[in-house]
Short mmCIF file of C-alpha atoms and ligand atoms in Angstrom, two decimals:
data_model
loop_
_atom_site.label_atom_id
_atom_site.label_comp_id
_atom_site.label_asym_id
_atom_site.label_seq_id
_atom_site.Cartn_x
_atom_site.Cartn_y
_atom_site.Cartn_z
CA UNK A 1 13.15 286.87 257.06
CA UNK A 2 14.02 290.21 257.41
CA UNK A 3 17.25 290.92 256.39
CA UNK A 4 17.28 294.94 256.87
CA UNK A 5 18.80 294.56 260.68
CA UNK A 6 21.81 292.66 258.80
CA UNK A 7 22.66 294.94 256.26
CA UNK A 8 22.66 297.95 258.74
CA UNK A 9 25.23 295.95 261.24
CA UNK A 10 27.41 294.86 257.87
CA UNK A 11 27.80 298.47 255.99
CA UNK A 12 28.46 299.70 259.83
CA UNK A 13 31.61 297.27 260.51
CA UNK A 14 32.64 297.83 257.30
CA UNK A 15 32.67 301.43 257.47
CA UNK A 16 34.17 301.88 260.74
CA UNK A 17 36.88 299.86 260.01
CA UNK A 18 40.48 301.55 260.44
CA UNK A 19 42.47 298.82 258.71
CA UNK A 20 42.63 296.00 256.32
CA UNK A 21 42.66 293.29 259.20
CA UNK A 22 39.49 294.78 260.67
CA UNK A 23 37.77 294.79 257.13
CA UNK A 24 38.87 291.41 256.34
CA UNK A 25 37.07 290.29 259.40
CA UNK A 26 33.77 291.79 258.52
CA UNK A 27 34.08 290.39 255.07
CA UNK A 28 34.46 287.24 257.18
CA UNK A 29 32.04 287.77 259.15
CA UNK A 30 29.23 288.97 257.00
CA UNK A 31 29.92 286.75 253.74
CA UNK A 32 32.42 283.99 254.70
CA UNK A 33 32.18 281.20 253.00
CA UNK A 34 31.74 278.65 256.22
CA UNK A 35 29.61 281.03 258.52
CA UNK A 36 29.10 284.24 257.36
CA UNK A 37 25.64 285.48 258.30
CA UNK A 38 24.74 286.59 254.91
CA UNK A 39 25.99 282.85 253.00
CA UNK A 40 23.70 281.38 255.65
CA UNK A 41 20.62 283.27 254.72
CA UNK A 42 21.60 282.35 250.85
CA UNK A 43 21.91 278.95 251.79
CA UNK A 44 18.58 279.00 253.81
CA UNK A 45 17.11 280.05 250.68
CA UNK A 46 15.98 276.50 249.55
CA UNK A 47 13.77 275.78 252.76
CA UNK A 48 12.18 278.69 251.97
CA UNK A 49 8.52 279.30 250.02
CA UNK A 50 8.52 279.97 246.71
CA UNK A 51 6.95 283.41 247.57
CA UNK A 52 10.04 284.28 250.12
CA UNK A 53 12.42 282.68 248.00
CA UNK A 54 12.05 285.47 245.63
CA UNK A 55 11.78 288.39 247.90
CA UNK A 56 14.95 287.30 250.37
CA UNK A 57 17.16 286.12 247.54
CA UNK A 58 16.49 288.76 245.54
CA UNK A 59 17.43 291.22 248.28
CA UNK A 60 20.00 288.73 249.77
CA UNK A 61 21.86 289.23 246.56
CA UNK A 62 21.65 292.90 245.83
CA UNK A 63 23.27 293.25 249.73
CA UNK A 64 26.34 290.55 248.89
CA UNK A 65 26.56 292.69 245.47
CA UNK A 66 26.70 295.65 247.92
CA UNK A 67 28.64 294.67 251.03
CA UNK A 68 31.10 293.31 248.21
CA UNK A 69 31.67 296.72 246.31
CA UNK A 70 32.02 298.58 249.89
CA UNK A 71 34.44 296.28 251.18
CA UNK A 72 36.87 297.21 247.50
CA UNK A 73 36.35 300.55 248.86
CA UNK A 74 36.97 300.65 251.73
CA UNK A 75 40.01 298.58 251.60
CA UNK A 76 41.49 300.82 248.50
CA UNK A 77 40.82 303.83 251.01
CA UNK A 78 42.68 302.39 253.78
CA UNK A 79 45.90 301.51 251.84
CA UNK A 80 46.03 305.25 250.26
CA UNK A 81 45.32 307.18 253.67
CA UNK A 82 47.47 304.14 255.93
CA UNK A 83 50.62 305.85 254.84
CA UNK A 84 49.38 309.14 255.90
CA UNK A 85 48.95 307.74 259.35
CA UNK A 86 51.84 305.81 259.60
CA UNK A 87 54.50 307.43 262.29
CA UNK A 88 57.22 309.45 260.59
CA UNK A 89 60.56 309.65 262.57
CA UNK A 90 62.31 312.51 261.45
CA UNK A 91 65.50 312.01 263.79
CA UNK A 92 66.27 309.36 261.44
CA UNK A 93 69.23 308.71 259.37
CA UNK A 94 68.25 309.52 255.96
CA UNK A 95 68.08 307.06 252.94
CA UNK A 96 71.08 307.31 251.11
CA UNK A 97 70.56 307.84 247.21
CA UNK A 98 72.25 305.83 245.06
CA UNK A 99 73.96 308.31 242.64
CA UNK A 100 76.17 306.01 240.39
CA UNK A 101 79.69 306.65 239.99
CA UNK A 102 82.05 308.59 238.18
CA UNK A 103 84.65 306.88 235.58
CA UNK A 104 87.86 306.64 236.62
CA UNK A 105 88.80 308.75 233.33
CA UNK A 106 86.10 311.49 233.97
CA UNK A 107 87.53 312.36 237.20
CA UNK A 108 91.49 312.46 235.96
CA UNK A 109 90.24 314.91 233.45
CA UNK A 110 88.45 316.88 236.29
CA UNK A 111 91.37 317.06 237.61
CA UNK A 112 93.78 317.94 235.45
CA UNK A 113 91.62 320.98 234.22
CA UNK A 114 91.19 321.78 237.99
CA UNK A 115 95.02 322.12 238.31
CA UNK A 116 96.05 323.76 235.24
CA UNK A 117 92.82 326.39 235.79
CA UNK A 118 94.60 327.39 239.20
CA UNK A 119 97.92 328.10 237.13
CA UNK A 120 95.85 330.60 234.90
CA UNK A 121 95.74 328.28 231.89
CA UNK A 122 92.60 328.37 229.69
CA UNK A 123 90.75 324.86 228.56
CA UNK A 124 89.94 325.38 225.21
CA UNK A 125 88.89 321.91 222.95
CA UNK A 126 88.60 320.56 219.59
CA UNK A 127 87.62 318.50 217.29
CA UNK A 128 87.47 314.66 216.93
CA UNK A 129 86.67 314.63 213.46
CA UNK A 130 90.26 316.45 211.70
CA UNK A 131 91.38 317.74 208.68
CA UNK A 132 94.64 316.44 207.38
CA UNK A 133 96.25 319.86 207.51
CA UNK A 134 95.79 320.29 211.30
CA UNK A 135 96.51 316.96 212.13
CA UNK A 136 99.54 316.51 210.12
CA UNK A 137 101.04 319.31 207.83
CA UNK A 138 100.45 322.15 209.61
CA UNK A 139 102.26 320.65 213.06
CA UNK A 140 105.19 320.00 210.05
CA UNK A 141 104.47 316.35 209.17
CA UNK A 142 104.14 316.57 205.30
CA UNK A 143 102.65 313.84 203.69
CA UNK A 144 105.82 312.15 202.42
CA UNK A 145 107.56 312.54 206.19
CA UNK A 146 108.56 309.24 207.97
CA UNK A 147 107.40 310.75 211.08
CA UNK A 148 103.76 309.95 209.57
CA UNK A 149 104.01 305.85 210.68
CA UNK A 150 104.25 307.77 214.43
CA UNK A 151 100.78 308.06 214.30
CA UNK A 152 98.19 304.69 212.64
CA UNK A 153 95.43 306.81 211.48
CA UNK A 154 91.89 306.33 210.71
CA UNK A 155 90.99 308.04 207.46
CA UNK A 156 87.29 308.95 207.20
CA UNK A 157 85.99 308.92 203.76
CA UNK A 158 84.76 312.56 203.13
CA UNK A 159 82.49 313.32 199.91
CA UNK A 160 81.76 316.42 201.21
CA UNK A 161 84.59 318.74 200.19
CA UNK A 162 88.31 317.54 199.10
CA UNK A 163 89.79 317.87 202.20
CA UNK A 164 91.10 314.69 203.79
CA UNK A 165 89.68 313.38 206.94
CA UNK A 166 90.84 311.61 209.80
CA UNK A 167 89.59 310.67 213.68
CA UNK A 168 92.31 313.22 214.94
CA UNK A 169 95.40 310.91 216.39
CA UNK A 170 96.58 313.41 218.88
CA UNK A 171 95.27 316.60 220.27
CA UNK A 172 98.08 318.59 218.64
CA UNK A 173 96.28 320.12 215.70
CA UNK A 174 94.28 322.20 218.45
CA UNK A 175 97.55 324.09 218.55
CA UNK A 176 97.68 325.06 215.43
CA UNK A 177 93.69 326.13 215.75
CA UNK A 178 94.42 328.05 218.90
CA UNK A 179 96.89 329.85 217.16
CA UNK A 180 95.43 330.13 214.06
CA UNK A 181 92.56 332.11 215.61
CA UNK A 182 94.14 333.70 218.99
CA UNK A 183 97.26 336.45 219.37
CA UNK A 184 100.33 335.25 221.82
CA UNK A 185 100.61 335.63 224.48
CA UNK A 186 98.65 332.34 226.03
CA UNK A 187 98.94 329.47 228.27
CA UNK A 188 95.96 326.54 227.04
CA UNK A 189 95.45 322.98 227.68
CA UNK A 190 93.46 320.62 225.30
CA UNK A 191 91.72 317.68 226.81
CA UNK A 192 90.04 315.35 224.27
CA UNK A 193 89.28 311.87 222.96
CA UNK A 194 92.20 310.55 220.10
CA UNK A 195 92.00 307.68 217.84
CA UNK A 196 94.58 305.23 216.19
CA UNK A 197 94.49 302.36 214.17
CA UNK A 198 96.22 299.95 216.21
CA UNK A 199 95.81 296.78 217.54
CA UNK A 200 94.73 296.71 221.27
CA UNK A 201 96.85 295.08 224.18
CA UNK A 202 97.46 296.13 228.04
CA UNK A 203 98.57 299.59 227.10
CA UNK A 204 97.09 300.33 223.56
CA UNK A 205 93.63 301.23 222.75
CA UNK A 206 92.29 302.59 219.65
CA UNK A 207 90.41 305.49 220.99
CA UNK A 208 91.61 306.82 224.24
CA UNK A 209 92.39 310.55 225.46
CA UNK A 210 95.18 313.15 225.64
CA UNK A 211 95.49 316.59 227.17
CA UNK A 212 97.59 318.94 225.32
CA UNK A 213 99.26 321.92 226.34
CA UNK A 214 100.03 325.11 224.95
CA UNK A 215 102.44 328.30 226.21
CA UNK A 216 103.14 330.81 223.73
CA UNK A 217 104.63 334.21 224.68
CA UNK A 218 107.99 336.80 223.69
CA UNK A 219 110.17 335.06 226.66
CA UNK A 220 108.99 331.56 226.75
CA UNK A 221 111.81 329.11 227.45
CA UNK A 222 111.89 325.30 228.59
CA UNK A 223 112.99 326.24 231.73
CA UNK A 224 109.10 327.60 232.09
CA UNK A 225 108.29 324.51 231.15
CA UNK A 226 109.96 322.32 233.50
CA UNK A 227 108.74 324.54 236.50
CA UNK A 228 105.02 324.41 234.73
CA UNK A 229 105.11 320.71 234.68
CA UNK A 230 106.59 319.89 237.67
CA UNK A 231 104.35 322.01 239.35
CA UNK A 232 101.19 320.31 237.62
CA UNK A 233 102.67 316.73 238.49
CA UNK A 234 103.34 317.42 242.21
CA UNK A 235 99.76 318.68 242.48
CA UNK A 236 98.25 315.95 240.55
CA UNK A 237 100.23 313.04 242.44
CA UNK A 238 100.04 314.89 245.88
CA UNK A 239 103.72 314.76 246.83
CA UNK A 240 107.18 315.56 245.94
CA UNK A 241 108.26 313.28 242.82
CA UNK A 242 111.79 312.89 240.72
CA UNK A 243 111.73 313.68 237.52
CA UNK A 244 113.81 312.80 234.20
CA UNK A 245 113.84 314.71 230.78
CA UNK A 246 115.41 312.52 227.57
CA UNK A 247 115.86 314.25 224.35
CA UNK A 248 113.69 313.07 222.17
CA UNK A 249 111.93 313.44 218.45
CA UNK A 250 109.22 314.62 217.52
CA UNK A 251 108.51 316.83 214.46
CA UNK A 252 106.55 319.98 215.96
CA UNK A 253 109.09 320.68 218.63
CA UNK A 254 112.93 321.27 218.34
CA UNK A 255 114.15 320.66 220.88
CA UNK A 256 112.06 317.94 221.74
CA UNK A 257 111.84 315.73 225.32
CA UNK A 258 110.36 313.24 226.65
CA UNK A 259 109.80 313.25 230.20
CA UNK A 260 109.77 310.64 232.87
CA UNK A 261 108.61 310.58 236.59
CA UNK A 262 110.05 307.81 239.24
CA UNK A 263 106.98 305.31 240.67
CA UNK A 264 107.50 304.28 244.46
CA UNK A 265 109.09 300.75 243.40
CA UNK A 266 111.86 303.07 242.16
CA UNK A 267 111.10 302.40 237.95
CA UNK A 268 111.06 304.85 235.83
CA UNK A 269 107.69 306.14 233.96
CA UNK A 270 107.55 308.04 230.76
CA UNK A 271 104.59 310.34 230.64
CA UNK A 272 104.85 313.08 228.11
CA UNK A 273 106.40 314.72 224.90
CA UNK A 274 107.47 317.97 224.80
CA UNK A 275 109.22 320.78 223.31
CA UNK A 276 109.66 323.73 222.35
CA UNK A 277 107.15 324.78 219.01
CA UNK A 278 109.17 324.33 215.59
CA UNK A 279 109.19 327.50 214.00
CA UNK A 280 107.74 325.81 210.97
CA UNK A 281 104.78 325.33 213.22
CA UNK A 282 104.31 329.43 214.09
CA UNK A 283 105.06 330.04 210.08
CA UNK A 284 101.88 327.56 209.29
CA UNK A 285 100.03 330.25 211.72
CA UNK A 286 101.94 333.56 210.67
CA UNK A 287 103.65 333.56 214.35
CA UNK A 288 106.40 335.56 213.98
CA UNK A 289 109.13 332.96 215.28
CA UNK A 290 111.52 336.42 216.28
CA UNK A 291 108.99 337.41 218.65
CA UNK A 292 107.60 334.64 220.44
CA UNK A 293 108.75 331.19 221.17
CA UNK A 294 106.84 328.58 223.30
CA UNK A 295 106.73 325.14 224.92
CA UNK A 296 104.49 322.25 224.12
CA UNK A 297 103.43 318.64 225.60
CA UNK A 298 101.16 316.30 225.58
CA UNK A 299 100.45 313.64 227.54
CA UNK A 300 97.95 310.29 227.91
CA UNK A 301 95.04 310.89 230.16
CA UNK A 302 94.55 306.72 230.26
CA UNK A 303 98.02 306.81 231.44
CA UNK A 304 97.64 309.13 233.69
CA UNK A 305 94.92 307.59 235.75
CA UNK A 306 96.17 304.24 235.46
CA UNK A 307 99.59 305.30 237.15
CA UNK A 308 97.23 307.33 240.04
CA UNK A 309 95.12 304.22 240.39
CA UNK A 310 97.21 301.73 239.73
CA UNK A 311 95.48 300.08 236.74
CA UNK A 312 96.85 297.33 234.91
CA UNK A 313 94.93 297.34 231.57
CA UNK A 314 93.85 299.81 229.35
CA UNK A 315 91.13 298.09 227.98
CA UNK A 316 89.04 298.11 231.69
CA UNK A 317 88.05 302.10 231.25
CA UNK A 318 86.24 300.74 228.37
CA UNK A 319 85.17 297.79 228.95
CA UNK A 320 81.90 298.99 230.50
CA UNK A 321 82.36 296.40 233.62
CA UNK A 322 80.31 297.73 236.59
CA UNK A 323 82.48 295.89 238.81
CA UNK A 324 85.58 297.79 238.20
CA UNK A 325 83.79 301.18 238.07
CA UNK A 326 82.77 300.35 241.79
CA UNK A 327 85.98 300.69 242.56
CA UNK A 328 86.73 304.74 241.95
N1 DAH B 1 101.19 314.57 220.00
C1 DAH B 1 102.18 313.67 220.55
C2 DAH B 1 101.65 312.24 220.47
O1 DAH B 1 100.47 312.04 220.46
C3 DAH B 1 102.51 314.04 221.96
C4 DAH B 1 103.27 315.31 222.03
C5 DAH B 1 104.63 315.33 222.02
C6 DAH B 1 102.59 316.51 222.10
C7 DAH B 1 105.35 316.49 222.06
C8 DAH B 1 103.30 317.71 222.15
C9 DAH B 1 104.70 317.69 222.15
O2 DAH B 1 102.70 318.89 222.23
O3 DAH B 1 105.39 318.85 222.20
O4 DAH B 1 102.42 311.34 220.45
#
């Protein structure tokens, strides 16, 4: 039994095999269970002498050993260089990437920067983590002042230093920073995250975000203000819009405003405070109040974007729920 002519026909269909089917049938072929030519000559093995029982099985199973290993090979070979052969069309639509998507928040705050940028104003931010002072005294809200329960604050334990620390409740104290470290005149906005202690429901959360503004100058006046505004809200909502101002209270501005825009069903929505800086605020920075004056607002970021989108909860920006990300 010579067994020479069979190895040089098996290691020559394996090796000139161009893909996986073709290799598979030489493996079939060659060491197939049922009929393969070299499981034959194995199972001939017991008819044979004792003398050629040791020669063609020990050669009979050096070749399955071999054909075995080339066949892993091979096949390995063929599945790394088949995608080099396979036929590229490059006039083909491209596969789209799936990029995620942007929060509904992160692109109101795009936005707004965007449109208060174009009306020269800088965007300057602050800190989340507030002293008492900028927070509360310095925008005239002593500790013993009623106008305190405005704001439910979180009070951070601080055994650092003896200041008193708080997750800032509104972006307001970055006024009194600006101001503190800038000369009028200046137009800013504040964008930032804000924190209160309250209990959560369709319209409260305890951390959500603000933009503030900031216009300080020698002629400032609320009629600036109004134009600035209306301007910002027209831009922001795409089309002409009615607009209400109420007097209102609060203890960094005299006079102070609140300021309401009308929705399509005809209701009206407040969106901001405003006013025009309390000159107790420009003493707390050594602003002389004779020379300048200025106008201040702030307004809810969460608000804003829920109005734009029409968004009935406050609670979905954070509620990390893919499906209503999908959405913007
Ligand atoms: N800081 C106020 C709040 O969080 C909002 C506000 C009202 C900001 C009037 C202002 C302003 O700058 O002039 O409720």
């Amino acid at each position: 039994m010579d067994i020479t002519n069979l190895r040089a026909r098996a290691i020559k269909d394996i090796e000139s095999a161009t893909d996986a089917k073709v290799c598979e049938a030489a493996r079939v072929r060659y060491l197939g269970r049922k009929e393969g030519e070299l499981t034959e000559v194995l199972r001939g093995l017991s008819k044979m002498s004792v003398e050629e029982k040791r020669r063609v099985g020990t050669e009979a199973n050096e070749l399955k050993q071999e054909l075995e290993a080339l066949l892993t090979k091979k096949l390995s070979e063929l599945s790394a260089h088949g995608k080099k052969h396979t036929h590229v069309d490059v006039t083909r639509p491209g596969k789209k990437m799936a990029l995620g998507h942007e929060h509904p928040l992160t692109k109101i705050d795009a936005q707004v920067r965007e449109i208060f940028s174009s009306m020269n104003f800088s965007v300057v931010e602050g800190p989340e983590l507030e002293e008492e002072h900028y927070n509360f005294d310095a925008l005239n809200i002593p500790a013993d002042h009623p106008a305190r329960d405005m704001w439910d604050t979180f009070w951070v334990k601080n055994e650092v230093s003896k200041k008193k620390m708080l997750m800032r409740t509104h972006t307001s104290p970055m006024q009194v920073r600006y101001m503190e470290a800038h000369e009028a005149p200046f137009q800013i906005i504040v964008p930032g995250r804000t924190f209160r202690y309250e209990a959560t429901d369709a319209s409260h959360e305890i951390n959500f975000y603000q933009v503030e503004g900031l216009v300080v100058g020698p002629d400032i006046t609320l009629a600036n203000f109004k134009y600035i505004i209306e301007t910002f809200f027209k831009k922001f909502f795409g089309k002409e819009l009615e607009f209400r101002y109420r007097p209102s209270y609060f203890p960094f501005v005299e006079p102070g405003v609140e300021l309401d825009i009308r929705l399509p069903g005809g209701k009206w929505l407040e969106v901001m405070g405003a006013g025009m800086v309390h000159r107790n605020v420009f003493d707390a920075v050594k602003y002389d109040y004779r020379k300048v004056q200025g106008f201040a607002f702030g307004m809810g970021l969460d608000r804003l974007a829920m109005i734009k989108y029409g968004i009935p909860d406050i609670r979905l920006f954070y509620s990390g729920d893919v499906r209503f990300i999908k959405q913007f």
